[in-house]
Amino acid sequence: MEFGMDQIRAKIQAYCAYQERCHAEVRDKLYGWGLPTATVDQLCAELVNDNFLNEERFAQAYASGKFRMKKWGWRKIEAGLKSKKVSAYCIKKARQEIDPDEYLAVLVQIMDQKAQKLKAKNGFERGIKLAHYLIGRGYETDLVWDALRERGHV
């Protein structure tokens, strides 16, 4: 069943209105519908002009959501944005959405929760396990080790 341009436009607008989308997701969706490059480019331009598609807004929502809901560190958030082909400018703007004091407080909270559950032979082993866990969650290595030292985990 073939769709007309108006139906395709309405479907992609609904797709973008449902939640924030990046350009790559929208382009992949349109290509998945078998549309030619010229049509995809035209529709993307219309979506940007009509404010259905805004990469800066997407990056900010993505960073904020991943940090507040999943408690990801900045390195993991940045890798996720890069995998979605978000521009360096938008990634920089998204980083400003996360308050540094809140970021550090969440890191310490996660560290303390994990430390209570860890079984380790000694303090050094506990520190290593905590560091691996936190770095895996996307927190910066130097920040992790500083927090571990301050809380007496190493």
Short mmCIF file of C-alpha atoms in Angstrom, two decimals:
data_model
loop_
_atom_site.label_atom_id
_atom_site.label_comp_id
_atom_site.label_asym_id
_atom_site.label_seq_id
_atom_site.Cartn_x
_atom_site.Cartn_y
_atom_site.Cartn_z
CA MET A 1 0.00 0.00 0.00
CA GLU A 2 1.49 3.31 -1.09
CA PHE A 3 1.21 6.43 1.01
CA GLY A 4 0.90 9.92 -0.41
CA MET A 5 3.28 12.70 0.61
CA ASP A 6 0.71 14.22 2.99
CA GLN A 7 0.27 10.89 4.79
CA ILE A 8 4.04 10.37 5.05
CA ARG A 9 4.46 13.93 6.34
CA ALA A 10 1.74 13.36 8.97
CA LYS A 11 3.27 10.05 10.07
CA ILE A 12 6.78 11.45 10.46
CA GLN A 13 5.44 14.51 12.31
CA ALA A 14 3.63 12.21 14.73
CA TYR A 15 6.84 10.18 15.13
CA CYS A 16 8.76 13.34 16.05
CA ALA A 17 5.98 14.71 18.26
CA TYR A 18 5.82 11.53 20.35
CA GLN A 19 9.31 12.10 21.77
CA GLU A 20 12.44 14.06 20.93
CA ARG A 21 14.28 12.53 17.97
CA CYS A 22 17.69 13.12 16.46
CA HIS A 23 18.21 13.67 12.75
CA ALA A 24 19.74 10.21 12.28
CA GLU A 25 16.69 8.44 13.78
CA VAL A 26 14.32 10.37 11.54
CA ARG A 27 16.42 9.80 8.43
CA ASP A 28 16.66 6.07 9.19
CA LYS A 29 12.90 5.88 9.65
CA LEU A 30 12.25 7.66 6.34
CA TYR A 31 14.78 5.51 4.49
CA GLY A 32 13.14 2.48 6.08
CA TRP A 33 9.93 3.50 4.38
CA GLY A 34 11.76 3.33 1.05
CA LEU A 35 11.88 7.05 0.35
CA PRO A 36 14.54 8.50 -1.96
CA THR A 37 17.28 10.79 -0.61
CA ALA A 38 15.78 13.95 -2.12
CA THR A 39 12.44 13.31 -0.40
CA VAL A 40 14.15 12.49 2.90
CA ASP A 41 16.15 15.72 2.72
CA GLN A 42 13.03 17.73 1.93
CA LEU A 43 11.03 16.20 4.79
CA CYS A 44 13.88 16.71 7.27
CA ALA A 45 14.14 20.36 6.26
CA GLU A 46 10.39 20.78 6.76
CA LEU A 47 10.56 19.10 10.17
CA VAL A 48 13.33 21.46 11.26
CA ASN A 49 11.46 24.51 9.96
CA ASP A 50 8.26 23.43 11.72
CA ASN A 51 10.23 22.73 14.93
CA PHE A 52 9.36 19.02 15.01
CA LEU A 53 13.06 18.23 14.79
CA ASN A 54 15.65 20.09 16.84
CA GLU A 55 18.98 18.38 17.49
CA GLU A 56 19.99 20.70 20.33
CA ARG A 57 16.70 20.05 22.12
CA PHE A 58 17.11 16.30 21.52
CA ALA A 59 20.65 16.30 22.95
CA GLN A 60 19.54 18.18 26.05
CA ALA A 61 16.58 15.86 26.63
CA TYR A 62 18.74 12.77 26.06
CA ALA A 63 21.48 13.92 28.46
CA SER A 64 19.02 15.01 31.12
CA GLY A 65 16.98 11.82 30.88
CA LYS A 66 19.91 9.40 30.92
CA PHE A 67 21.46 11.20 33.88
CA ARG A 68 18.32 11.61 35.98
CA MET A 69 16.61 8.31 35.18
CA LYS A 70 19.47 5.89 34.57
CA LYS A 71 22.13 7.79 36.51
CA TRP A 72 24.63 7.51 33.66
CA GLY A 73 27.91 9.39 33.80
CA TRP A 74 28.87 11.96 31.21
CA ARG A 75 31.19 9.69 29.20
CA LYS A 76 28.40 7.18 28.58
CA ILE A 77 25.91 9.95 27.73
CA GLU A 78 28.41 11.51 25.32
CA ALA A 79 29.06 8.14 23.65
CA GLY A 80 25.31 7.66 23.22
CA LEU A 81 24.93 11.08 21.61
CA LYS A 82 27.89 10.46 19.31
CA SER A 83 26.40 7.12 18.25
CA LYS A 84 23.30 9.06 17.19
CA LYS A 85 25.51 11.38 15.11
CA VAL A 86 24.74 14.45 17.23
CA SER A 87 27.03 17.42 16.53
CA ALA A 88 29.81 18.43 18.93
CA TYR A 89 28.08 21.79 19.48
CA CYS A 90 24.85 20.10 20.60
CA ILE A 91 26.77 17.70 22.85
CA LYS A 92 28.47 20.68 24.50
CA LYS A 93 25.09 22.37 25.03
CA ALA A 94 23.66 19.14 26.48
CA ARG A 95 26.49 18.94 29.02
CA GLN A 96 25.35 22.30 30.40
CA GLU A 97 22.01 20.69 31.33
CA ILE A 98 23.67 18.68 34.11
CA ASP A 99 24.54 20.60 37.26
CA PRO A 100 28.11 19.70 38.39
CA ASP A 101 27.14 19.56 42.08
CA GLU A 102 24.18 17.27 41.35
CA TYR A 103 26.44 15.15 39.12
CA LEU A 104 28.96 14.65 41.93
CA ALA A 105 26.19 13.95 44.47
CA VAL A 106 24.76 11.22 42.23
CA LEU A 107 28.22 9.70 41.75
CA VAL A 108 28.72 9.55 45.53
CA GLN A 109 25.21 8.13 46.05
CA ILE A 110 25.80 5.34 43.51
CA MET A 111 29.24 4.64 44.98
CA ASP A 112 27.90 4.33 48.52
CA GLN A 113 25.02 2.08 47.44
CA LYS A 114 27.34 -0.22 45.52
CA ALA A 115 29.93 -0.27 48.34
CA GLN A 116 27.32 -1.68 50.74
CA LYS A 117 26.59 -4.59 48.38
CA LEU A 118 30.20 -5.45 47.49
CA LYS A 119 32.02 -8.37 48.96
CA ALA A 120 35.75 -7.79 48.94
CA LYS A 121 38.75 -9.24 50.78
CA ASN A 122 40.21 -5.83 51.60
CA GLY A 123 39.83 -2.09 51.05
CA PHE A 124 42.04 -2.07 47.96
CA GLU A 125 39.98 -4.74 46.22
CA ARG A 126 36.77 -2.92 47.20
CA GLY A 127 38.15 0.31 45.72
CA ILE A 128 39.10 -1.40 42.45
CA LYS A 129 35.65 -3.01 42.13
CA LEU A 130 33.91 0.28 42.87
CA ALA A 131 36.10 2.13 40.36
CA HIS A 132 35.37 -0.42 37.61
CA TYR A 133 31.65 -0.23 38.32
CA LEU A 134 31.51 3.58 38.28
CA ILE A 135 33.71 3.94 35.20
CA GLY A 136 31.45 1.39 33.49
CA ARG A 137 28.49 3.64 34.32
CA GLY A 138 30.22 6.42 32.39
CA TYR A 139 31.81 8.50 35.12
CA GLU A 140 35.21 10.07 34.46
CA THR A 141 38.16 8.12 35.82
CA ASP A 142 39.80 10.99 37.70
CA LEU A 143 36.49 12.02 39.26
CA VAL A 144 35.82 8.42 40.36
CA TRP A 145 39.22 8.02 42.02
CA ASP A 146 38.95 11.41 43.74
CA ALA A 147 35.52 10.47 45.11
CA LEU A 148 36.79 7.06 46.25
CA ARG A 149 39.67 8.68 48.13
CA GLU A 150 37.42 11.31 49.74
CA ARG A 151 34.95 8.66 50.96
CA GLY A 152 37.73 6.40 52.25
CA HIS A 153 37.11 3.50 49.87
CA VAL A 154 40.80 3.29 48.86
#
